[in-house]
Amino acid sequence: MIKAILIFNNHGKPRLSKFYEHYSEDTEQQIIRETFHLVSKRDENVCNFLEGGMLIGGSDYKLIYRHYATLYFVFCVDSSESELGILDLIQVFVETLDKCFENVCELDLIFHVDKVHNILAEMVMGGMVLETNMNEIITQVDAQNKMEKSEVSPIPVHCVYDLILPPYSELLCIVCRHVCMLHPACYSPVTLWMLPTYS
């Protein structure tokens, strides 16, 4: 069974953490730090699995990881899981992210954390592996995205009339003293009152 899935960068900043057992938030942070220290100090030419840290369960659990560019993908599993099977699962997860985000990078994990969690939920649920076929995972994620888009409806007209805009003086550009979108200083005040567009 998978106990936790962690993604962090080369500096130990967590980019995704999914625990399949309950821990307090402080304990989760300590587990992430401990896991980072265990994994990051390993040489590049050693195997990709090692005993888990004391906080995650010690020698009863294994940390299986892969290092891609600036990110570590770490799965903490018990003794019933195959190390090579989990390494393949990590590869499928990364390739799926790469297809969904078209050349995935660390920023995609930061700004699209909900989509990353959806992809992960298609693969692993409750610590058990559900799906390893990348095409099936992408099909399910695309279907979910289409459903979410169909549920979004445009803002009703009466909401536009009820919108409270800031005073006109706050909308003037600090560079040219007009309402414009040419100068970077204009972007923030103007976007405060601009309505979102729906396609």
Tab-separated table of C-alpha atoms in Angstrom:
chain	number	residue	atom	x	y	z
A	1	MET	CA	0.000	0.000	0.000
A	2	ILE	CA	1.136	3.545	-0.727
A	3	LYS	CA	1.401	5.612	2.438
A	4	ALA	CA	2.345	8.987	0.939
A	5	ILE	CA	3.223	10.663	-2.349
A	6	LEU	CA	5.524	13.668	-2.187
A	7	ILE	CA	6.920	15.993	-4.810
A	8	PHE	CA	9.487	18.598	-3.810
A	9	ASN	CA	12.107	20.629	-5.608
A	10	ASN	CA	15.892	20.556	-5.204
A	11	HIS	CA	15.625	23.011	-2.298
A	12	GLY	CA	13.114	20.900	-0.365
A	13	LYS	CA	10.070	23.073	-1.118
A	14	PRO	CA	7.019	20.794	-1.329
A	15	ARG	CA	5.107	21.059	-4.610
A	16	LEU	CA	2.613	18.283	-3.883
A	17	SER	CA	1.967	16.129	-0.844
A	18	LYS	CA	-0.673	13.450	-0.576
A	19	PHE	CA	-0.871	11.347	2.575
A	20	TYR	CA	-3.064	8.251	2.696
A	21	GLU	CA	-2.879	8.035	6.491
A	22	HIS	CA	-3.844	10.773	8.910
A	23	TYR	CA	-1.032	12.888	10.340
A	24	SER	CA	-1.097	16.295	11.981
A	25	GLU	CA	0.060	19.142	9.767
A	26	ASP	CA	3.260	19.526	11.809
A	27	THR	CA	4.055	15.824	11.443
A	28	GLU	CA	3.430	16.011	7.686
A	29	GLN	CA	5.893	18.906	7.416
A	30	GLN	CA	8.469	16.972	9.443
A	31	ILE	CA	7.987	13.910	7.219
A	32	ILE	CA	8.524	16.052	4.104
A	33	ARG	CA	11.717	17.559	5.582
A	34	GLU	CA	13.038	14.184	6.720
A	35	THR	CA	12.241	12.573	3.357
A	36	PHE	CA	13.958	15.408	1.488
A	37	HIS	CA	17.112	15.026	3.608
A	38	LEU	CA	17.165	11.252	3.065
A	39	VAL	CA	16.632	11.450	-0.691
A	40	SER	CA	18.604	14.578	-1.608
A	41	LYS	CA	21.877	13.446	-0.027
A	42	ARG	CA	21.964	10.243	-2.092
A	43	ASP	CA	24.359	9.938	-4.993
A	44	GLU	CA	22.941	9.913	-8.535
A	45	ASN	CA	24.338	6.451	-9.335
A	46	VAL	CA	22.744	4.522	-6.438
A	47	CYS	CA	19.405	2.696	-6.543
A	48	ASN	CA	16.184	4.685	-6.286
A	49	PHE	CA	14.755	3.104	-3.159
A	50	LEU	CA	15.757	3.191	0.500
A	51	GLU	CA	14.328	2.600	3.966
A	52	GLY	CA	11.742	5.128	5.121
A	53	GLY	CA	12.551	7.723	7.753
A	54	MET	CA	11.650	7.234	11.407
A	55	LEU	CA	8.607	9.525	11.166
A	56	ILE	CA	7.057	7.636	8.247
A	57	GLY	CA	7.557	4.167	9.715
A	58	GLY	CA	11.250	3.308	9.639
A	59	SER	CA	12.391	0.027	8.123
A	60	ASP	CA	8.798	-1.201	7.656
A	61	TYR	CA	8.412	1.307	4.809
A	62	LYS	CA	10.421	2.149	1.704
A	63	LEU	CA	10.977	5.432	-0.068
A	64	ILE	CA	10.957	4.973	-3.834
A	65	TYR	CA	11.875	8.061	-5.820
A	66	ARG	CA	12.921	9.506	-9.139
A	67	HIS	CA	14.716	12.780	-9.710
A	68	TYR	CA	13.674	14.740	-12.808
A	69	ALA	CA	15.448	18.066	-13.477
A	70	THR	CA	14.441	20.184	-10.450
A	71	LEU	CA	11.856	17.851	-8.908
A	72	TYR	CA	11.922	14.738	-6.743
A	73	PHE	CA	8.920	12.390	-7.028
A	74	VAL	CA	8.822	10.223	-3.881
A	75	PHE	CA	6.406	7.403	-3.031
A	76	CYS	CA	6.439	5.990	0.493
A	77	VAL	CA	5.181	2.393	0.381
A	78	ASP	CA	4.945	-0.633	2.648
A	79	SER	CA	6.660	-3.968	2.035
A	80	SER	CA	3.781	-5.342	-0.074
A	81	GLU	CA	4.546	-2.992	-2.996
A	82	SER	CA	7.058	-3.804	-5.714
A	83	GLU	CA	9.893	-1.287	-5.966
A	84	LEU	CA	10.101	-1.639	-9.745
A	85	GLY	CA	6.315	-1.394	-10.077
A	86	ILE	CA	6.331	1.905	-8.157
A	87	LEU	CA	9.234	3.217	-10.276
A	88	ASP	CA	7.093	2.474	-13.349
A	89	LEU	CA	4.121	4.198	-11.685
A	90	ILE	CA	6.240	7.306	-11.091
A	91	GLN	CA	7.254	7.235	-14.765
A	92	VAL	CA	3.606	6.952	-15.868
A	93	PHE	CA	2.661	9.833	-13.525
A	94	VAL	CA	5.401	12.091	-14.936
A	95	GLU	CA	4.591	11.199	-18.556
A	96	THR	CA	0.890	11.854	-17.909
A	97	LEU	CA	1.706	15.244	-16.391
A	98	ASP	CA	3.927	15.955	-19.386
A	99	LYS	CA	1.106	15.173	-21.832
A	100	CYS	CA	-1.533	17.108	-19.892
A	101	PHE	CA	0.632	20.217	-19.455
A	102	GLU	CA	2.709	19.915	-22.654
A	103	ASN	CA	6.249	19.830	-21.226
A	104	VAL	CA	5.440	19.967	-17.538
A	105	CYS	CA	7.579	22.129	-15.287
A	106	GLU	CA	7.617	23.063	-11.614
A	107	LEU	CA	5.362	26.083	-12.219
A	108	ASP	CA	2.624	23.830	-13.619
A	109	LEU	CA	2.556	21.952	-10.317
A	110	ILE	CA	2.316	25.238	-8.414
A	111	PHE	CA	-0.387	26.937	-10.484
A	112	HIS	CA	-2.453	23.858	-11.408
A	113	VAL	CA	-2.360	21.919	-8.157
A	114	ASP	CA	-6.028	20.898	-8.510
A	115	LYS	CA	-5.416	19.371	-11.937
A	116	VAL	CA	-2.326	17.527	-10.640
A	117	HIS	CA	-4.398	16.122	-7.762
A	118	ASN	CA	-7.083	15.019	-10.262
A	119	ILE	CA	-4.481	13.175	-12.333
A	120	LEU	CA	-3.079	11.549	-9.203
A	121	ALA	CA	-6.591	10.558	-8.058
A	122	GLU	CA	-7.089	8.724	-11.364
A	123	MET	CA	-3.955	6.695	-10.644
A	124	VAL	CA	-4.002	6.155	-6.861
A	125	MET	CA	-6.977	6.148	-4.493
A	126	GLY	CA	-6.760	5.431	-0.778
A	127	GLY	CA	-3.186	4.244	-1.171
A	128	MET	CA	-4.069	1.614	-3.790
A	129	VAL	CA	-3.033	1.782	-7.447
A	130	LEU	CA	-6.122	2.129	-9.665
A	131	GLU	CA	-4.807	2.756	-13.148
A	132	THR	CA	-1.439	2.594	-14.881
A	133	ASN	CA	-2.557	3.056	-18.501
A	134	MET	CA	-1.605	6.615	-19.437
A	135	ASN	CA	-4.171	6.863	-22.257
A	136	GLU	CA	-7.002	5.819	-19.925
A	137	ILE	CA	-5.881	8.329	-17.287
A	138	ILE	CA	-5.757	11.162	-19.835
A	139	THR	CA	-9.191	10.182	-21.204
A	140	GLN	CA	-10.712	10.353	-17.709
A	141	VAL	CA	-9.010	13.675	-16.889
A	142	ASP	CA	-10.169	15.190	-20.207
A	143	ALA	CA	-13.741	14.010	-19.539
A	144	GLN	CA	-13.620	15.610	-16.104
A	145	ASN	CA	-12.291	18.886	-17.557
A	146	LYS	CA	-15.101	18.949	-20.159
A	147	MET	CA	-17.670	18.385	-17.439
A	148	GLU	CA	-16.240	21.223	-15.350
A	149	LYS	CA	-16.274	23.585	-18.344
A	150	SER	CA	-19.904	22.729	-19.120
A	151	GLU	CA	-20.886	23.562	-15.532
A	152	VAL	CA	-19.418	27.090	-15.736
A	153	SER	CA	-22.042	29.563	-16.871
A	154	PRO	CA	-21.568	33.223	-17.780
A	155	ILE	CA	-22.296	35.924	-15.207
A	156	PRO	CA	-25.976	36.966	-15.283
A	157	VAL	CA	-26.599	40.506	-16.600
A	158	HIS	CA	-28.000	41.752	-13.277
A	159	CYS	CA	-24.637	40.978	-11.634
A	160	VAL	CA	-22.896	43.377	-14.025
A	161	TYR	CA	-25.219	46.208	-12.976
A	162	ASP	CA	-24.584	45.477	-9.299
A	163	LEU	CA	-20.816	45.579	-9.759
A	164	ILE	CA	-19.127	48.282	-7.689
A	165	LEU	CA	-16.241	49.862	-9.544
A	166	PRO	CA	-13.437	51.788	-7.853
A	167	PRO	CA	-13.459	55.587	-8.301
A	168	TYR	CA	-12.359	56.729	-11.741
A	169	SER	CA	-9.236	58.390	-10.321
A	170	GLU	CA	-7.966	54.980	-9.167
A	171	LEU	CA	-8.239	53.627	-12.713
A	172	LEU	CA	-5.946	56.219	-14.274
A	173	CYS	CA	-2.551	55.112	-15.440
A	174	ILE	CA	0.206	56.475	-13.240
A	175	VAL	CA	2.429	56.886	-16.320
A	176	CYS	CA	0.163	58.593	-18.870
A	177	ARG	CA	-2.721	59.633	-16.518
A	178	HIS	CA	-5.324	57.866	-18.707
A	179	VAL	CA	-7.122	54.551	-18.467
A	180	CYS	CA	-4.895	52.337	-20.563
A	181	MET	CA	-3.397	48.875	-20.814
A	182	LEU	CA	-0.086	49.880	-22.424
A	183	HIS	CA	2.004	50.425	-19.327
A	184	PRO	CA	2.715	47.644	-16.806
A	185	ALA	CA	1.611	49.933	-13.994
A	186	CYS	CA	-1.893	49.953	-15.505
A	187	TYR	CA	-2.450	46.224	-15.355
A	188	SER	CA	-3.223	45.877	-11.677
A	189	PRO	CA	-5.757	48.703	-11.220
A	190	VAL	CA	-7.535	47.946	-14.492
A	191	THR	CA	-7.808	44.240	-13.823
A	192	LEU	CA	-9.496	44.989	-10.495
A	193	TRP	CA	-12.634	46.100	-12.289
A	194	MET	CA	-12.474	44.131	-15.539
A	195	LEU	CA	-14.955	41.291	-15.746
A	196	PRO	CA	-13.689	37.807	-16.557
A	197	THR	CA	-14.414	36.555	-20.037
A	198	TYR	CA	-15.996	33.166	-20.541
A	199	SER	CA	-15.594	31.133	-23.689
